[in-house]
PDB file of C-alpha atoms in Angstrom:
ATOM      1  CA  UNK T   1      -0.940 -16.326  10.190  1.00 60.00           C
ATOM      2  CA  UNK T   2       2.817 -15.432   8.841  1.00 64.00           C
ATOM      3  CA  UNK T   3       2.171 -12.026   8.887  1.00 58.00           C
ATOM      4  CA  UNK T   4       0.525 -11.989  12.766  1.00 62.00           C
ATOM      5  CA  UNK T   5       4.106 -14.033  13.379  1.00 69.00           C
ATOM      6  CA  UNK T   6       6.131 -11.338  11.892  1.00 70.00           C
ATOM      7  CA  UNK T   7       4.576  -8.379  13.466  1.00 72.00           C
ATOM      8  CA  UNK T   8       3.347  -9.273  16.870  1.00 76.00           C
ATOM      9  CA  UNK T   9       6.876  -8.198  18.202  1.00 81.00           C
ATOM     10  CA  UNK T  10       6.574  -5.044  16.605  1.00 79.00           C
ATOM     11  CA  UNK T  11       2.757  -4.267  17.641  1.00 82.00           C
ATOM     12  CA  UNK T  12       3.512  -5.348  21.652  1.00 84.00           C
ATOM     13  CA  UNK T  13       6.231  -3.154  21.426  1.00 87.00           C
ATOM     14  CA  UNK T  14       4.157  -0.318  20.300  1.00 84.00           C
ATOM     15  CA  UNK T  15       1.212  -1.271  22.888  1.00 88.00           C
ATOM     16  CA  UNK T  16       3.899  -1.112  25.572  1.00 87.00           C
ATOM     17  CA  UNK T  17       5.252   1.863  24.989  1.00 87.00           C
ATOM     18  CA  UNK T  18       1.490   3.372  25.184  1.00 86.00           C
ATOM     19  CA  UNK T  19       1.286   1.732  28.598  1.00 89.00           C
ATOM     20  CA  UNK T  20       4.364   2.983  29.836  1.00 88.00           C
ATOM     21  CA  UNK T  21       3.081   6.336  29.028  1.00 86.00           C
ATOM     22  CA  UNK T  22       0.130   5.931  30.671  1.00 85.00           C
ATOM     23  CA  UNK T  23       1.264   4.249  33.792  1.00 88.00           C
ATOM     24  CA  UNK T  24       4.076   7.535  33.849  1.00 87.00           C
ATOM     25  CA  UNK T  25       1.234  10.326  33.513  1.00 85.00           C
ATOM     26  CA  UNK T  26      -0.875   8.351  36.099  1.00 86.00           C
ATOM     27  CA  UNK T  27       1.207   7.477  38.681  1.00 85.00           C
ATOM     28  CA  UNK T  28       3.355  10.153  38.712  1.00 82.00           C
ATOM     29  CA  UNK T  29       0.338  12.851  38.906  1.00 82.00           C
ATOM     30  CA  UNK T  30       1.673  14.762  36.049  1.00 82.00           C
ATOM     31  CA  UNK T  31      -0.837  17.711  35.033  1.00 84.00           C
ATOM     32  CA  UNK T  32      -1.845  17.645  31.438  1.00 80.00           C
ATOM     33  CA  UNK T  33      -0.495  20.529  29.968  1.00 80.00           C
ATOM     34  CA  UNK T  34       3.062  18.885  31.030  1.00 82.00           C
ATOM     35  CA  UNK T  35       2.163  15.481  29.650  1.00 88.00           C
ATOM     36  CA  UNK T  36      -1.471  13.945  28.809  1.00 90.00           C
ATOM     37  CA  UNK T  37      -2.438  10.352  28.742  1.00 88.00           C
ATOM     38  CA  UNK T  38      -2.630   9.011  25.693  1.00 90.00           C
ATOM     39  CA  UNK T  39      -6.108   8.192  25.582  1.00 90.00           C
ATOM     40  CA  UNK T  40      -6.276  12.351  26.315  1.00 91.00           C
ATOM     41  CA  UNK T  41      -4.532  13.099  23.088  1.00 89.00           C
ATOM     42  CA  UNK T  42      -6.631  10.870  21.013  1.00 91.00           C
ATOM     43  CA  UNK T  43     -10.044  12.585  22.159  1.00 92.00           C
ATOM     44  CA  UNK T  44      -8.603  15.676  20.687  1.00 92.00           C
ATOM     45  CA  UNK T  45      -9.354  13.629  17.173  1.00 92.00           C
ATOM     46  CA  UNK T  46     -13.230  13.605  17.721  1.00 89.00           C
ATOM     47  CA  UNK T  47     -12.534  17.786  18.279  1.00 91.00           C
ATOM     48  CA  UNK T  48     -13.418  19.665  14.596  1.00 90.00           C
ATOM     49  CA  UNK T  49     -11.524  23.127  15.595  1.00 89.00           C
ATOM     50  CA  UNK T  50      -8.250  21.123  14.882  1.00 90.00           C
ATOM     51  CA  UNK T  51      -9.133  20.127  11.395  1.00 93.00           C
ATOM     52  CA  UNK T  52      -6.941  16.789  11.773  1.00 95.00           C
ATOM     53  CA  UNK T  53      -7.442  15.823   8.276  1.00 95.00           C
ATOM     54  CA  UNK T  54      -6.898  18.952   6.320  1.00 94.00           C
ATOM     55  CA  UNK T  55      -3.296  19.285   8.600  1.00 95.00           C
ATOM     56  CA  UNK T  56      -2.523  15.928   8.032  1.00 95.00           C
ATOM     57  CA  UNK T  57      -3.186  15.328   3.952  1.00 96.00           C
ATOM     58  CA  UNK T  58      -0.982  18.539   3.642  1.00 95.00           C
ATOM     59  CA  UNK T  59       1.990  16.979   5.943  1.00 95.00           C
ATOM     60  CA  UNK T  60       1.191  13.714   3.921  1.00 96.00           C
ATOM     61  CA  UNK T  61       1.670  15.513   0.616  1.00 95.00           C
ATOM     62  CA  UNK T  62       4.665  17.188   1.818  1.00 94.00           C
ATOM     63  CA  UNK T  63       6.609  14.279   2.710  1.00 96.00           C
ATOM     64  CA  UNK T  64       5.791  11.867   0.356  1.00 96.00           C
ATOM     65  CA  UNK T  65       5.943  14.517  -2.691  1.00 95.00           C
ATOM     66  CA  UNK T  66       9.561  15.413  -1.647  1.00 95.00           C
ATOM     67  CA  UNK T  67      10.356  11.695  -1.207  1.00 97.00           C
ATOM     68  CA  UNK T  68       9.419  10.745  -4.169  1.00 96.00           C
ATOM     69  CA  UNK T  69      11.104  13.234  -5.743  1.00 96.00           C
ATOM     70  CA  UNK T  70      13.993  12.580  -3.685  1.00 96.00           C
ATOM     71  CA  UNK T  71      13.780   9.079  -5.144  1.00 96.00           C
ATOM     72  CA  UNK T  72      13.519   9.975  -9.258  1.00 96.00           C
ATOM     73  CA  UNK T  73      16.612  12.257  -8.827  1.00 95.00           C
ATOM     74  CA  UNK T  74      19.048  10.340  -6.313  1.00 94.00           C
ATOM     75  CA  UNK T  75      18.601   7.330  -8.101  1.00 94.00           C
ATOM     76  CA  UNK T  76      18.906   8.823 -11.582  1.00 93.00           C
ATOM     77  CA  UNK T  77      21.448  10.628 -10.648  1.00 93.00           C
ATOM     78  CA  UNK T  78      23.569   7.876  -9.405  1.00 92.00           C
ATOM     79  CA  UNK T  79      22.603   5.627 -12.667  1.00 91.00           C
ATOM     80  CA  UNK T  80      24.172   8.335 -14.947  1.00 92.00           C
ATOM     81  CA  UNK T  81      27.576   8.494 -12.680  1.00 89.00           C
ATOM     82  CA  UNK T  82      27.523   5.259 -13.337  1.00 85.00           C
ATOM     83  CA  UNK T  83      27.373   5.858 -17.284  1.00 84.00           C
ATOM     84  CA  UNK T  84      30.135   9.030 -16.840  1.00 84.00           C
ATOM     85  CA  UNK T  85      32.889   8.401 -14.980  1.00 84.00           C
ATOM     86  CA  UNK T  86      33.893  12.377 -15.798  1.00 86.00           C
ATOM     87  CA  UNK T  87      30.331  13.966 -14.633  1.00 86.00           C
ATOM     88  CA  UNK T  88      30.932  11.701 -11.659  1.00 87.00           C
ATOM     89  CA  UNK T  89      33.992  13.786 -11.181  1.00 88.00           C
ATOM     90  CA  UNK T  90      32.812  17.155 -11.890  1.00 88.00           C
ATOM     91  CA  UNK T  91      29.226  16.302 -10.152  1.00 88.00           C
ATOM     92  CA  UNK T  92      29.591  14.736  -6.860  1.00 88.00           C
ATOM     93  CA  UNK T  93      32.145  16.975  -5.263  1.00 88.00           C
ATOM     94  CA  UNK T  94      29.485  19.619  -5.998  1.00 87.00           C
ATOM     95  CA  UNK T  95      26.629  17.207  -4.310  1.00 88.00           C
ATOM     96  CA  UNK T  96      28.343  16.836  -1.763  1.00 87.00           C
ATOM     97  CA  UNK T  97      29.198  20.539  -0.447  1.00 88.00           C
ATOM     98  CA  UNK T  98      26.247  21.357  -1.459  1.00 84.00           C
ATOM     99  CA  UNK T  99      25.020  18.588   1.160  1.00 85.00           C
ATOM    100  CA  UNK T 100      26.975  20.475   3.766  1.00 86.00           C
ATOM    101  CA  UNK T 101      24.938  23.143   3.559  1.00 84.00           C
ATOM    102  CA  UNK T 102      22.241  23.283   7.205  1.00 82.00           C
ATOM    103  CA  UNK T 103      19.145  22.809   5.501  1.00 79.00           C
ATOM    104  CA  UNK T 104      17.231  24.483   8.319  1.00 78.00           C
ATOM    105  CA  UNK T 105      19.558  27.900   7.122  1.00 79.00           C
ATOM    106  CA  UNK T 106      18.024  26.759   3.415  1.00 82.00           C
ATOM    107  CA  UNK T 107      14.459  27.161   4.720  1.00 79.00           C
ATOM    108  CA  UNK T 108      13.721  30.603   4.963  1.00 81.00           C
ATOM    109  CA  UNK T 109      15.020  31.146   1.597  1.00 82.00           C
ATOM    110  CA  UNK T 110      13.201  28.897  -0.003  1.00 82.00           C
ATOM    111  CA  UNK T 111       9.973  30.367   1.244  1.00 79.00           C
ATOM    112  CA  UNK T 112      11.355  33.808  -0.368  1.00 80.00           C
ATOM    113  CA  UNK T 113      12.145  32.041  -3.898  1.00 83.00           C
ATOM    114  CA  UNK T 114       8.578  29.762  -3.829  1.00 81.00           C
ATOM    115  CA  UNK T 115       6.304  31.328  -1.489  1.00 77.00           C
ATOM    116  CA  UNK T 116       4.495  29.995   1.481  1.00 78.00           C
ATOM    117  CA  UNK T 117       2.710  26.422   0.826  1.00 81.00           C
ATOM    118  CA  UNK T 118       3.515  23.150   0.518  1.00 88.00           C
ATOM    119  CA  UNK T 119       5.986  23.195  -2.629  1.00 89.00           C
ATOM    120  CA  UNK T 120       8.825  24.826  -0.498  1.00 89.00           C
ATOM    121  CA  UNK T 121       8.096  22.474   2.315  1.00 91.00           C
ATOM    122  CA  UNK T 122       8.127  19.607  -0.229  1.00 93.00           C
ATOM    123  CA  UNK T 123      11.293  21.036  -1.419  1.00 92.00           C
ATOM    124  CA  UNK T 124      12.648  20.955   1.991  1.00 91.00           C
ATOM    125  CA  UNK T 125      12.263  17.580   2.279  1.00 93.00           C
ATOM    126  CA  UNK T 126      13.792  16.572  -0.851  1.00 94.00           C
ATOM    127  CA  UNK T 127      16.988  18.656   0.118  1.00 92.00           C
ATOM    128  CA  UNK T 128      17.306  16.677   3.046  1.00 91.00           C
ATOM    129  CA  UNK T 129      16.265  13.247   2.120  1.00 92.00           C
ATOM    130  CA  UNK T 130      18.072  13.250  -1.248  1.00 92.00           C
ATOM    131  CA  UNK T 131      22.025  12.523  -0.569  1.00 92.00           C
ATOM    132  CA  UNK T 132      21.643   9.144   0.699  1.00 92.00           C
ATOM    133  CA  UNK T 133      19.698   7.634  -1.742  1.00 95.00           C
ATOM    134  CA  UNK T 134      22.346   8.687  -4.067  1.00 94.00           C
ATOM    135  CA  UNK T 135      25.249   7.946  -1.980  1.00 93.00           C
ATOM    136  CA  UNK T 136      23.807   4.180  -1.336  1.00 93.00           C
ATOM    137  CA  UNK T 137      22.673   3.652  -4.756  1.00 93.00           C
ATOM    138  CA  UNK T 138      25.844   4.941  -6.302  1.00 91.00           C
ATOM    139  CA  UNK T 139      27.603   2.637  -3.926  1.00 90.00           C
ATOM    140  CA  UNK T 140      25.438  -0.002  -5.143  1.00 90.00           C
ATOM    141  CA  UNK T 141      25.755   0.248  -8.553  1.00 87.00           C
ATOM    142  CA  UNK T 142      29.683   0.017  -8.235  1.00 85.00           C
ATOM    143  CA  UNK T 143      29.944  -3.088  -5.971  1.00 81.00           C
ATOM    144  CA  UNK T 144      30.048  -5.475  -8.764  1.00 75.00           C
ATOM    145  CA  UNK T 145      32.270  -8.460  -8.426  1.00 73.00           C
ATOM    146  CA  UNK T 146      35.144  -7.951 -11.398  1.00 69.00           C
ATOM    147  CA  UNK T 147      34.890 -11.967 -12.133  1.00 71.00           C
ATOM    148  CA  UNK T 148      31.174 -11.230 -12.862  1.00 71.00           C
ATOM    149  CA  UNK T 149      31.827  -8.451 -14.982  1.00 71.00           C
ATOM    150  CA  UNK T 150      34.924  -9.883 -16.723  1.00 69.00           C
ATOM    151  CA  UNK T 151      32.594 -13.068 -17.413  1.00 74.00           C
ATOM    152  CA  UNK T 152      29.756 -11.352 -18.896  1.00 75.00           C
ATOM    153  CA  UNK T 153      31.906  -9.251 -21.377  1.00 72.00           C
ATOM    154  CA  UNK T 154      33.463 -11.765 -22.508  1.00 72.00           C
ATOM    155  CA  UNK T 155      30.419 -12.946 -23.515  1.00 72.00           C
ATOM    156  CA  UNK T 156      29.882 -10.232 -25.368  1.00 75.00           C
ATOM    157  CA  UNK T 157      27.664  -8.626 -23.258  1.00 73.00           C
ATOM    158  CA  UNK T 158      26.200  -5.031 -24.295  1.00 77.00           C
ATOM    159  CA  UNK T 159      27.064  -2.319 -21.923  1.00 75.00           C
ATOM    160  CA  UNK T 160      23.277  -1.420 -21.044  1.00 78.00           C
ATOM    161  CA  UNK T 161      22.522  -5.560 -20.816  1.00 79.00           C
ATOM    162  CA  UNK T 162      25.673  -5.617 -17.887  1.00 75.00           C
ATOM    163  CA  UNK T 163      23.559  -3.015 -16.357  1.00 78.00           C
ATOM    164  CA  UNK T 164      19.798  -3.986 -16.253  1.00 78.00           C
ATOM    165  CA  UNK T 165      21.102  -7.894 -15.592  1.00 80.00           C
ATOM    166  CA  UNK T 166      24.002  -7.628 -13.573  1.00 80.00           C
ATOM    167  CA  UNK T 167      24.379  -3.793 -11.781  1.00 81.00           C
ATOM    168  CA  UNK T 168      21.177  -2.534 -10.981  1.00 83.00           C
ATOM    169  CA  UNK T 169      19.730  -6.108  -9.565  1.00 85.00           C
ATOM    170  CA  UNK T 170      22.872  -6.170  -7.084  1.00 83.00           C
ATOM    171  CA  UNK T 171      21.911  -2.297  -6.549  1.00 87.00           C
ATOM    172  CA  UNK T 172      18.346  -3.003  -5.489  1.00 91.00           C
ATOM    173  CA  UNK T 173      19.512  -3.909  -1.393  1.00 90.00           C
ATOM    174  CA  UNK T 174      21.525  -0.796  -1.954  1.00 92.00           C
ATOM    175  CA  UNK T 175      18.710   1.342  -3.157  1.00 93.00           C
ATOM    176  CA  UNK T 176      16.225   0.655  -0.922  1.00 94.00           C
ATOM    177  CA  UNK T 177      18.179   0.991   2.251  1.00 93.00           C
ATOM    178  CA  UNK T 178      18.778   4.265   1.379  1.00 94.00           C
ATOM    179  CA  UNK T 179      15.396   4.541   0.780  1.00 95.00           C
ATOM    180  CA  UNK T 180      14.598   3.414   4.123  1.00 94.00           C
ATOM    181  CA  UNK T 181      16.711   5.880   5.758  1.00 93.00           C
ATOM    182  CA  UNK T 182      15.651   8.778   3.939  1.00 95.00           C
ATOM    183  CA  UNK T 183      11.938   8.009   5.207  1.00 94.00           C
ATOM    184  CA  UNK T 184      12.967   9.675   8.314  1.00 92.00           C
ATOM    185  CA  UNK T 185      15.138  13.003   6.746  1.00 93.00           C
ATOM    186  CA  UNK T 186      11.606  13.421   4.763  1.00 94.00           C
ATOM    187  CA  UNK T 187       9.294  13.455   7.555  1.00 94.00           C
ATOM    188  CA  UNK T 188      11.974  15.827   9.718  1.00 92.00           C
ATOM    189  CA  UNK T 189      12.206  18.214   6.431  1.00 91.00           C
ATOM    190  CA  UNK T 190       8.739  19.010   6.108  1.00 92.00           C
ATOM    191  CA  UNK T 191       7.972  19.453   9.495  1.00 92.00           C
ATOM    192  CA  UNK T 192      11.152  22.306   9.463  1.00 89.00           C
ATOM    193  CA  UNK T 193       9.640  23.647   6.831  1.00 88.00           C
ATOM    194  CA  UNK T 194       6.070  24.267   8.039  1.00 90.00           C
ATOM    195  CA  UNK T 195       7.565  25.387  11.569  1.00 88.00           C
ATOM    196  CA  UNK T 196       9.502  28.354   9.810  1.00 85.00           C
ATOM    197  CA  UNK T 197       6.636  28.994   7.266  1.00 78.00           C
ATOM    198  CA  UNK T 198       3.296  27.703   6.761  1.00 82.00           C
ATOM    199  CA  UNK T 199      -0.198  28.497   7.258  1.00 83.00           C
ATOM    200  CA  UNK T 200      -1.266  24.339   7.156  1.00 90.00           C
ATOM    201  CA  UNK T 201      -0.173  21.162   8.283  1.00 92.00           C
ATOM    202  CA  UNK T 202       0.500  18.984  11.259  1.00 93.00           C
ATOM    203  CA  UNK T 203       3.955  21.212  12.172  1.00 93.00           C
ATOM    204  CA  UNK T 204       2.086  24.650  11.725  1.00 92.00           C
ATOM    205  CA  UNK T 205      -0.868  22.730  14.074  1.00 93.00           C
ATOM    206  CA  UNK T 206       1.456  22.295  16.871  1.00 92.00           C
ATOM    207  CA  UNK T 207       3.060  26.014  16.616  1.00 90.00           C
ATOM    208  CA  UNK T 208      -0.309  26.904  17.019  1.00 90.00           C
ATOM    209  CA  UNK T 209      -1.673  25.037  19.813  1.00 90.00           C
ATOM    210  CA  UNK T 210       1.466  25.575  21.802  1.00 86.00           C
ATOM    211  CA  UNK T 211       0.791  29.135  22.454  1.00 82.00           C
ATOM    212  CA  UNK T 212      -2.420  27.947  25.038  1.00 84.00           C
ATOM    213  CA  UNK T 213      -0.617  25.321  26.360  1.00 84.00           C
ATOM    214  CA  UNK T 214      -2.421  22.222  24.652  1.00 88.00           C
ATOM    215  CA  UNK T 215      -0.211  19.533  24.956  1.00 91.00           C
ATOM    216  CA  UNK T 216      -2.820  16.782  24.325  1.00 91.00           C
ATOM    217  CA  UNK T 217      -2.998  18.089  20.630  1.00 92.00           C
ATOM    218  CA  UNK T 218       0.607  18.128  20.398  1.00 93.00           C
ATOM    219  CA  UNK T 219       1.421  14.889  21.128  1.00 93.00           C
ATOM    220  CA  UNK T 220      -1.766  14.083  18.827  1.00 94.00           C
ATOM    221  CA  UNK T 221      -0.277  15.621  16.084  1.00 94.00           C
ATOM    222  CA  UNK T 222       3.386  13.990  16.834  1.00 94.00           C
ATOM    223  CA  UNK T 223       1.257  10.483  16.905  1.00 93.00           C
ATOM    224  CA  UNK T 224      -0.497  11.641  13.051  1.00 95.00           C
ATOM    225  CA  UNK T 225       3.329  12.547  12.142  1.00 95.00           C
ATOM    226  CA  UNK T 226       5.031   9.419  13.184  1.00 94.00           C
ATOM    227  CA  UNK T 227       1.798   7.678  11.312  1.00 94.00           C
ATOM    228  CA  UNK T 228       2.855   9.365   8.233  1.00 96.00           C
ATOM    229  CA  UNK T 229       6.428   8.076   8.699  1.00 95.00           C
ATOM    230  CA  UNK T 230       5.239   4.669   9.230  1.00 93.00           C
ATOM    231  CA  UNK T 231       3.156   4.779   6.480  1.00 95.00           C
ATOM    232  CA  UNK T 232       5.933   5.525   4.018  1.00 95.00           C
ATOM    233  CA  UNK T 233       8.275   3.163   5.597  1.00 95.00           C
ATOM    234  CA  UNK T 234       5.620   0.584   4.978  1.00 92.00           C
ATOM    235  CA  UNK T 235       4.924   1.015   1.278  1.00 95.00           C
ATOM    236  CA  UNK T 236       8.958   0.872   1.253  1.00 95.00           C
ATOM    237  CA  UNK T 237       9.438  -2.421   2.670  1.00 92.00           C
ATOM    238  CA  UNK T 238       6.296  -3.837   0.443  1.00 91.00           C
ATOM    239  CA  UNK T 239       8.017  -2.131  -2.838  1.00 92.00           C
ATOM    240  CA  UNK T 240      11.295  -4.083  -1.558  1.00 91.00           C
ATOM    241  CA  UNK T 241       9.595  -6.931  -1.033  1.00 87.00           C
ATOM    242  CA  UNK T 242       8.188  -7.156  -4.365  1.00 86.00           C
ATOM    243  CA  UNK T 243      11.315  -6.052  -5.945  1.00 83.00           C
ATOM    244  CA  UNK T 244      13.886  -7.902  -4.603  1.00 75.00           C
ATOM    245  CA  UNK T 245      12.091 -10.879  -3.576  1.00 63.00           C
ATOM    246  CA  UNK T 246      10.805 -11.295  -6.801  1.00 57.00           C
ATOM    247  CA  UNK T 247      14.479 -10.738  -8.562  1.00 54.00           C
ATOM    248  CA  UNK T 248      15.713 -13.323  -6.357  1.00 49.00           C
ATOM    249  CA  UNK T 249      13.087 -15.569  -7.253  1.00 51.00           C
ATOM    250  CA  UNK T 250      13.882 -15.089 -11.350  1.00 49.00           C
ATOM    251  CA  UNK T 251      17.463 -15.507 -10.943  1.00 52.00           C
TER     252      UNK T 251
END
């Protein structure tokens, strides 16, 4: 029953916006190669010539693969500038322009270095979705209150027991909301990369069926791609639920 309270918001929301849609397309005569209904773009699922489920494990390995890795580097990353105030220096400027760089103008290249498939995609994604999980979690690690700190060390406190008790538990909020932002850069970054160069996936579906005009398996395939995004976002909140929940709960 708590969780039906928590979500029902969320899943009227989501039902409304399908019968706005509907009520648009219907009432406003539209053809359907301008807009379908939605019911239109789910028949397309019961169709095999789209292969639905190869497309969509591929866009599903894409984006979570470069999230995660995404993930393992920002956050490491931002745990050794916390160790190194002097790679900090020499590092993050680096990062940073780096960042600057239009990853879309990074995608063809990376298909040259790493071929067509889903490892430059997946690196696509990881180049996007990267910089603010390390700008939040860096941030994170550094907002330490200095009465804290001063406290623990004079309690003799070991540098790496200030950090696993004190820093990265007051990081967690930090982490994960970059975490929860990146979710998005992710899913955007592998969809660039399969519409400059791919043979598979949910992005390289749509190129395809937009040649003949079939804009009931578009917006299917935007529907399976917003999925995948919820999906991830999901397992995000549950992981921060456990996390931080359960730190709060200890302390």
């Amino acid at each position: 029953m708590q969780v039906v309270k928590r979500w029902w918001p969320a899943a009227v929301a989501h039902l409304g916006l399908l019968l706005a849609w509907h009520v648009t397309v219907v009432l406003g005569d539209l053809p359907d190669f301008v807009m379908p209904t939605p019911l239109e773009a789910l028949r397309t699922i019961a169709e095999p010539h789209y292969q639905w489920l190869k497309h969509t494990w591929v866009t599903t390995l894409e984006v979570f693969g470069g999230y995660a890795l995404a993930v393992v580097v920002g956050v490491g990353l931002a745990i050794l500038f916390t160790w190194s105030e002097a790679l900090q220096r020499f590092v993050m400027p680096l990062v940073v322009t780096l960042n600057m760089v239009p990853k879309v103008a990074m995608a063809p290249l990376f298909i040259v270095w790493l071929s067509y498939g889903i490892v430059p995609n997946m690196v696509i994604a990881f180049t996007i979705c990267f910089f603010p999980i390390l700008i939040t979690t860096a941030r994170g690690l550094k907002e330490v209150e200095p009465e804290l700190l001063d406290l623990v060390r004079a309690l003799r406190a070991t540098r790496l027991q200030i950090f696993t008790k004190i820093q990265l538990p007051g990081a967690l909020p930090y982490i994960f909301s970059g975490m929860k932002i990146a979710v998005v850069f992710a899913v955007a970054g592998a969809i660039v990369g399969e519409f400059i160069g791919s043979s598979e996936g949910l992005g390289f579906l749509m190129l395809s069926v937009q040649g003949v005009l079939d804009t009931a398996g578009m917006f299917m395939a935007v529907i399976l791609i917003s999925l995948i995004g919820i999906a991830l976002y999901g397992l995000v909140l549950l992981l921060e639920r456990v996390m931080v929940v359960s730190d709060a709960r200890m302390e």
